[in-house]
Amino acid sequence: MRIFITGSNGLLGQKLLHTISTETHDLSGCDLAAESLVKDVEHRYHRLDLTDRKSTRKVLQTIEPQIIVHTAAMTGVDKCELEKEKCWQVNVYGTDNIISSAEKIGAKVIFISSDYVFDGEHGPYQEEDKPNPVNYYGRSKLAAENLLRGSGIEWVIVRTIVLYGTGVNLRANFVTWLLDRLRACRPVHIVTDQWGNTTLVDDLAGAIERIILLERSGIYHIGGREFVTRYEFAVRIARFFNLEADLIHPVTTEELSQPAKRPLRSGLETEKAERDLFMSFHDIAQSLAIFRDQESASAVRKDDLRQREKGRG
């Protein structure tokens, strides 16, 4: 099966390229950068701006994928609030271009959405709960969801929450940002009033692989097993990695005065996904152990590469 991954240089895109079997699937991807960060798919990588309808259609009609996993998005919540036009262009018009191309080639679209489509008043949320976003990022993701649901193509909407993990040359996520700060003995302020179930990228990629394998459709919520505040999550990270938890200072969301409003009592119920996909997701300790092992392996690879380059010199 031919599978095309948008945002293939991102955290989820990289993980999907490493997770989905290349023995049974032909993988290709696109991103804005000139080259793929995943070396095994260099010859099947396309530099592509998804807001360019003509270019998007040309690439997808050339590849003719049967499944498009649409991970590419503008995800900086405050940046989306400050740059609304760009946010809409990327998250809504870009998705519309994917849908238009999928209609032409008969492809199924798996769209990655967010818990931010909900208002955070009554979480954790189930798939059938009514969305009510409180910021522009959430509104853009809901608008993209509605475009997909109103199209005539096969679709899956996968909502996730506070995604983290390891990869190559990635923008910082919550865990990598926190570890960098704590390892440098720098204090951080973390909110005590935002709840959710943080998601290891391996769980999300594994669920998407199952959705493809089992030919599922509809909406699925993917997240970790435990519902905690950001502050509790940060303290548990510090303790797991034997770092100084006293550097983590509790604050409220209101005290941070961020440009975009946040849903406070959020979280995603995952029972449907676990039942339909025949899988279970990791708790915090299990997720951090996987993260630690991958981070250590990555550090070893980087050190080996430096040693080889030094030897050549």
Short mmCIF file of C-alpha atoms in Angstrom, two decimals:
data_model
loop_
_atom_site.label_atom_id
_atom_site.label_comp_id
_atom_site.label_asym_id
_atom_site.label_seq_id
_atom_site.Cartn_x
_atom_site.Cartn_y
_atom_site.Cartn_z
CA MET A 1 0.00 0.00 0.00
CA ARG A 2 1.26 3.47 -0.88
CA ILE A 3 1.23 5.83 2.13
CA PHE A 4 2.10 9.52 1.94
CA ILE A 5 2.99 11.41 5.14
CA THR A 6 2.78 15.20 5.29
CA GLY A 7 5.07 16.87 7.80
CA SER A 8 7.43 13.91 7.52
CA ASN A 9 10.31 15.83 9.15
CA GLY A 10 8.28 16.51 12.28
CA LEU A 11 8.09 14.48 15.49
CA LEU A 12 5.14 12.34 14.42
CA GLY A 13 6.20 12.20 10.77
CA GLN A 14 9.63 10.82 11.64
CA LYS A 15 8.15 8.29 14.04
CA LEU A 16 5.65 7.07 11.44
CA LEU A 17 8.42 6.53 8.91
CA HIS A 18 10.21 4.35 11.45
CA THR A 19 7.06 2.58 12.69
CA ILE A 20 5.05 1.66 9.59
CA SER A 21 6.39 -1.46 7.94
CA THR A 22 8.24 -0.87 4.68
CA GLU A 23 7.88 -4.57 3.81
CA THR A 24 4.16 -4.17 3.14
CA HIS A 25 3.92 -0.41 2.51
CA ASP A 26 5.58 2.05 0.14
CA LEU A 27 6.25 5.16 2.22
CA SER A 28 6.85 8.69 0.98
CA GLY A 29 6.53 12.10 2.55
CA CYS A 30 6.79 15.85 2.30
CA ASP A 31 7.82 18.86 4.34
CA LEU A 32 9.02 22.42 3.83
CA ALA A 33 12.73 21.63 4.23
CA ALA A 34 14.98 20.89 1.28
CA GLU A 35 15.86 17.38 2.47
CA SER A 36 14.37 14.56 4.49
CA LEU A 37 15.62 14.12 8.05
CA VAL A 38 14.88 10.39 7.76
CA LYS A 39 17.61 9.09 5.49
CA ASP A 40 15.87 5.86 4.45
CA VAL A 41 13.24 7.77 2.45
CA GLU A 42 15.43 10.45 0.87
CA HIS A 43 14.56 9.36 -2.65
CA ARG A 44 10.83 9.42 -1.85
CA TYR A 45 10.82 12.80 -0.13
CA HIS A 46 9.22 15.91 -1.63
CA ARG A 47 9.80 19.51 -0.66
CA LEU A 48 6.25 20.85 -0.67
CA ASP A 49 4.23 23.79 0.61
CA LEU A 50 0.75 22.38 1.20
CA THR A 51 -0.81 25.83 0.91
CA ASP A 52 0.13 25.72 -2.79
CA ARG A 53 -2.85 23.89 -4.27
CA LYS A 54 -1.33 23.29 -7.68
CA SER A 55 1.94 21.87 -6.37
CA THR A 56 0.15 19.70 -3.82
CA ARG A 57 -2.11 18.22 -6.46
CA LYS A 58 0.83 17.62 -8.81
CA VAL A 59 2.85 15.70 -6.20
CA LEU A 60 -0.05 13.59 -5.01
CA GLN A 61 -1.26 12.77 -8.51
CA THR A 62 2.27 11.63 -9.35
CA ILE A 63 2.55 9.37 -6.29
CA GLU A 64 -1.11 8.30 -6.16
CA PRO A 65 -1.04 7.20 -2.50
CA GLN A 66 -3.92 5.14 -1.19
CA ILE A 67 -3.57 6.73 2.26
CA ILE A 68 -2.47 10.26 3.19
CA VAL A 69 -1.48 10.75 6.83
CA HIS A 70 -1.78 14.50 7.31
CA THR A 71 0.44 15.46 10.26
CA ALA A 72 1.65 18.83 8.94
CA ALA A 73 0.26 21.82 10.83
CA MET A 74 1.03 25.12 12.48
CA THR A 75 0.89 24.02 16.13
CA GLY A 76 2.34 26.92 18.13
CA VAL A 77 -0.80 27.91 20.03
CA ASP A 78 0.27 31.47 20.89
CA LYS A 79 1.79 32.00 17.44
CA CYS A 80 -1.51 30.92 15.88
CA GLU A 81 -3.30 33.50 18.02
CA LEU A 82 -0.91 36.24 16.89
CA GLU A 83 -0.68 35.16 13.24
CA LYS A 84 -4.25 34.15 12.49
CA GLU A 85 -4.04 34.44 8.71
CA LYS A 86 -0.98 32.19 8.50
CA CYS A 87 -2.57 29.71 10.91
CA TRP A 88 -5.70 29.49 8.75
CA GLN A 89 -3.67 29.17 5.56
CA VAL A 90 -1.65 26.24 6.90
CA ASN A 91 -4.18 24.39 9.03
CA VAL A 92 -7.37 24.93 7.04
CA TYR A 93 -6.46 25.78 3.43
CA GLY A 94 -3.59 23.30 3.51
CA THR A 95 -5.96 20.57 4.66
CA ASP A 96 -8.48 21.58 2.01
CA ASN A 97 -5.76 21.13 -0.63
CA ILE A 98 -5.04 17.65 0.71
CA ILE A 99 -8.75 16.78 0.59
CA SER A 100 -9.11 18.11 -2.95
CA SER A 101 -6.18 16.00 -4.14
CA ALA A 102 -7.46 12.95 -2.24
CA GLU A 103 -10.79 13.27 -4.03
CA LYS A 104 -9.00 13.20 -7.39
CA ILE A 105 -6.96 10.08 -6.65
CA GLY A 106 -9.37 8.22 -4.38
CA ALA A 107 -7.14 8.36 -1.30
CA LYS A 108 -8.16 8.00 2.34
CA VAL A 109 -7.02 10.81 4.65
CA ILE A 110 -5.93 10.31 8.26
CA PHE A 111 -5.97 13.76 9.84
CA ILE A 112 -4.14 14.59 13.08
CA SER A 113 -6.17 16.89 15.30
CA SER A 114 -6.02 18.04 18.91
CA ASP A 115 -7.77 18.16 22.26
CA TYR A 116 -7.81 21.94 21.69
CA VAL A 117 -11.02 21.54 19.70
CA PHE A 118 -12.65 21.32 23.17
CA ASP A 119 -13.14 24.10 25.71
CA GLY A 120 -11.63 22.33 28.71
CA GLU A 121 -14.71 22.77 30.86
CA HIS A 122 -15.73 19.12 31.21
CA GLY A 123 -12.77 16.93 30.25
CA PRO A 124 -11.61 14.30 29.71
CA TYR A 125 -13.52 14.09 26.42
CA GLN A 126 -14.93 11.23 24.38
CA GLU A 127 -15.04 11.16 20.59
CA GLU A 128 -18.74 12.10 20.39
CA ASP A 129 -18.48 15.10 22.74
CA LYS A 130 -19.27 18.46 21.14
CA PRO A 131 -16.22 20.58 20.26
CA ASN A 132 -16.05 24.19 21.43
CA PRO A 133 -12.55 25.62 20.93
CA VAL A 134 -11.44 28.60 23.00
CA ASN A 135 -8.47 29.74 20.89
CA TYR A 136 -7.62 30.26 17.23
CA TYR A 137 -5.49 27.14 16.92
CA GLY A 138 -8.39 25.03 18.16
CA ARG A 139 -10.78 26.76 15.78
CA SER A 140 -8.47 26.08 12.84
CA LYS A 141 -8.21 22.38 13.70
CA LEU A 142 -11.99 22.09 14.10
CA ALA A 143 -12.53 23.85 10.76
CA ALA A 144 -10.16 21.34 9.12
CA GLU A 145 -12.01 18.47 10.81
CA ASN A 146 -15.31 19.78 9.45
CA LEU A 147 -13.91 20.05 5.93
CA LEU A 148 -12.88 16.43 6.11
CA ARG A 149 -16.17 15.24 7.57
CA GLY A 150 -18.09 17.10 4.88
CA SER A 151 -16.03 15.67 2.02
CA GLY A 152 -16.90 12.59 0.03
CA ILE A 153 -13.66 10.76 0.78
CA GLU A 154 -12.79 8.12 3.36
CA TRP A 155 -11.37 9.74 6.48
CA VAL A 156 -10.08 9.25 9.99
CA ILE A 157 -9.67 12.03 12.57
CA VAL A 158 -7.09 11.26 15.26
CA ARG A 159 -7.09 13.70 18.16
CA THR A 160 -4.11 13.73 20.50
CA ILE A 161 -2.77 15.81 23.40
CA VAL A 162 0.64 17.16 24.54
CA LEU A 163 2.70 15.04 22.19
CA TYR A 164 6.34 14.35 23.08
CA GLY A 165 9.21 12.12 22.03
CA THR A 166 12.62 12.02 20.38
CA GLY A 167 13.78 12.52 16.81
CA VAL A 168 16.29 14.32 14.59
CA ASN A 169 16.63 18.14 14.64
CA LEU A 170 13.18 18.63 16.14
CA ARG A 171 11.57 21.68 17.64
CA ALA A 172 11.39 21.33 21.43
CA ASN A 173 8.37 19.57 22.93
CA PHE A 174 7.30 19.79 26.57
CA VAL A 175 9.57 17.00 27.81
CA THR A 176 12.68 17.94 25.82
CA TRP A 177 12.25 21.62 26.75
CA LEU A 178 11.84 20.81 30.44
CA LEU A 179 14.83 18.45 30.51
CA ASP A 180 17.04 21.05 28.79
CA ARG A 181 16.08 23.63 31.42
CA LEU A 182 16.49 21.35 34.43
CA ARG A 183 19.80 19.90 33.22
CA ALA A 184 21.09 23.46 32.92
CA CYS A 185 19.80 24.15 36.48
CA ARG A 186 17.46 26.82 35.16
CA PRO A 187 14.11 27.41 36.93
CA VAL A 188 10.80 26.91 35.15
CA HIS A 189 7.21 27.95 35.83
CA ILE A 190 4.62 25.25 35.15
CA VAL A 191 0.86 25.56 35.45
CA THR A 192 -1.06 23.70 38.13
CA ASP A 193 -4.52 24.14 36.61
CA GLN A 194 -4.18 22.53 33.16
CA TRP A 195 -5.10 18.84 33.13
CA GLY A 196 -4.59 16.19 30.47
CA ASN A 197 -3.10 12.84 29.53
CA THR A 198 0.21 13.49 27.80
CA THR A 199 1.05 11.34 24.76
CA LEU A 200 4.24 9.54 23.87
CA VAL A 201 4.69 9.78 20.10
CA ASP A 202 5.31 6.02 19.90
CA ASP A 203 1.76 5.41 21.15
CA LEU A 204 0.30 7.77 18.57
CA ALA A 205 2.32 6.32 15.69
CA GLY A 206 1.43 2.79 16.78
CA ALA A 207 -2.26 3.67 16.85
CA ILE A 208 -2.09 5.17 13.36
CA GLU A 209 -0.37 2.03 12.09
CA ARG A 210 -3.22 -0.04 13.57
CA ILE A 211 -5.82 2.24 11.99
CA ILE A 212 -4.22 1.60 8.62
CA LEU A 213 -3.81 -2.14 9.16
CA LEU A 214 -7.36 -2.65 10.45
CA GLU A 215 -8.90 -0.23 7.92
CA ARG A 216 -10.67 1.84 10.58
CA SER A 217 -12.61 5.05 9.93
CA GLY A 218 -14.15 7.74 12.10
CA ILE A 219 -12.76 9.65 15.09
CA TYR A 220 -10.24 8.29 17.59
CA HIS A 221 -8.74 9.82 20.72
CA ILE A 222 -5.14 8.86 21.48
CA GLY A 223 -3.38 9.76 24.74
CA GLY A 224 -1.57 8.39 27.74
CA ARG A 225 -3.15 6.38 30.54
CA GLU A 226 -2.86 8.97 33.33
CA PHE A 227 -4.65 12.31 33.77
CA VAL A 228 -2.43 14.80 35.60
CA THR A 229 -1.71 18.53 35.72
CA ARG A 230 1.23 19.91 33.74
CA TYR A 231 2.90 20.68 37.07
CA GLU A 232 2.57 17.10 38.34
CA PHE A 233 3.84 15.79 35.00
CA ALA A 234 6.87 18.10 35.21
CA VAL A 235 7.71 17.02 38.75
CA ARG A 236 7.47 13.36 37.77
CA ILE A 237 9.81 13.98 34.83
CA ALA A 238 12.33 15.65 37.13
CA ARG A 239 12.24 12.80 39.62
CA PHE A 240 12.41 10.12 36.92
CA PHE A 241 15.58 11.68 35.51
CA ASN A 242 17.03 12.45 38.96
CA LEU A 243 16.91 16.20 38.39
CA GLU A 244 16.09 18.99 40.83
CA ALA A 245 12.30 19.21 41.16
CA ASP A 246 12.61 22.34 43.31
CA LEU A 247 13.49 24.24 40.13
CA ILE A 248 9.86 23.75 39.04
CA HIS A 249 7.71 26.58 40.35
CA PRO A 250 3.90 26.26 40.31
CA VAL A 251 1.84 29.00 38.67
CA THR A 252 -1.69 29.37 37.36
CA THR A 253 -2.55 29.79 33.70
CA GLU A 254 -3.87 33.27 34.40
CA GLU A 255 -0.53 34.31 35.87
CA LEU A 256 1.28 33.46 32.63
CA SER A 257 -0.80 35.95 30.59
CA GLN A 258 -0.34 33.99 27.35
CA PRO A 259 -1.84 35.37 24.12
CA ALA A 260 -4.05 32.30 23.56
CA LYS A 261 -6.58 31.03 26.06
CA ARG A 262 -6.01 27.42 27.15
CA PRO A 263 -8.57 24.70 27.85
CA LEU A 264 -7.97 23.83 31.51
CA ARG A 265 -9.81 20.61 32.34
CA SER A 266 -8.90 18.77 29.16
CA GLY A 267 -7.83 15.20 28.40
CA LEU A 268 -8.95 12.53 25.94
CA GLU A 269 -10.72 9.30 26.83
CA THR A 270 -9.07 6.46 24.91
CA GLU A 271 -11.36 3.50 25.55
CA LYS A 272 -12.70 3.46 21.98
CA ALA A 273 -9.21 3.41 20.49
CA GLU A 274 -8.00 0.70 22.85
CA ARG A 275 -11.04 -1.44 22.05
CA ASP A 276 -11.12 -0.92 18.28
CA LEU A 277 -7.37 -1.04 17.74
CA PHE A 278 -6.66 -3.90 20.17
CA MET A 279 -3.96 -1.98 22.02
CA SER A 280 -3.25 -0.23 25.30
CA PHE A 281 -1.32 2.97 25.88
CA HIS A 282 1.55 3.60 28.29
CA ASP A 283 1.42 5.27 31.67
CA ILE A 284 3.82 8.09 32.53
CA ALA A 285 6.60 5.94 33.99
CA GLN A 286 6.53 3.54 31.04
CA SER A 287 6.52 6.42 28.55
CA LEU A 288 9.44 8.18 30.20
CA ALA A 289 11.42 4.94 30.26
CA ILE A 290 10.92 4.55 26.51
CA PHE A 291 11.84 8.20 25.99
CA ARG A 292 14.99 7.81 28.13
CA ASP A 293 16.15 4.75 26.20
CA GLN A 294 15.62 6.46 22.85
CA GLU A 295 17.35 9.63 24.03
CA SER A 296 20.34 7.58 25.22
CA ALA A 297 20.52 5.65 21.95
CA SER A 298 20.41 8.91 20.01
CA ALA A 299 23.24 10.36 22.10
CA VAL A 300 25.37 7.26 21.43
CA ARG A 301 24.75 7.55 17.67
CA LYS A 302 25.72 11.22 17.71
CA ASP A 303 28.89 10.45 19.66
CA ASP A 304 29.84 7.67 17.22
CA LEU A 305 29.29 10.03 14.30
CA ARG A 306 31.51 12.69 15.90
CA GLN A 307 34.23 10.11 16.51
CA ARG A 308 34.12 8.93 12.89
CA GLU A 309 34.26 12.49 11.59
CA LYS A 310 37.16 13.24 13.94
CA GLY A 311 38.97 10.15 12.65
CA ARG A 312 38.58 11.28 9.06
CA GLY A 313 40.03 14.64 9.97
#
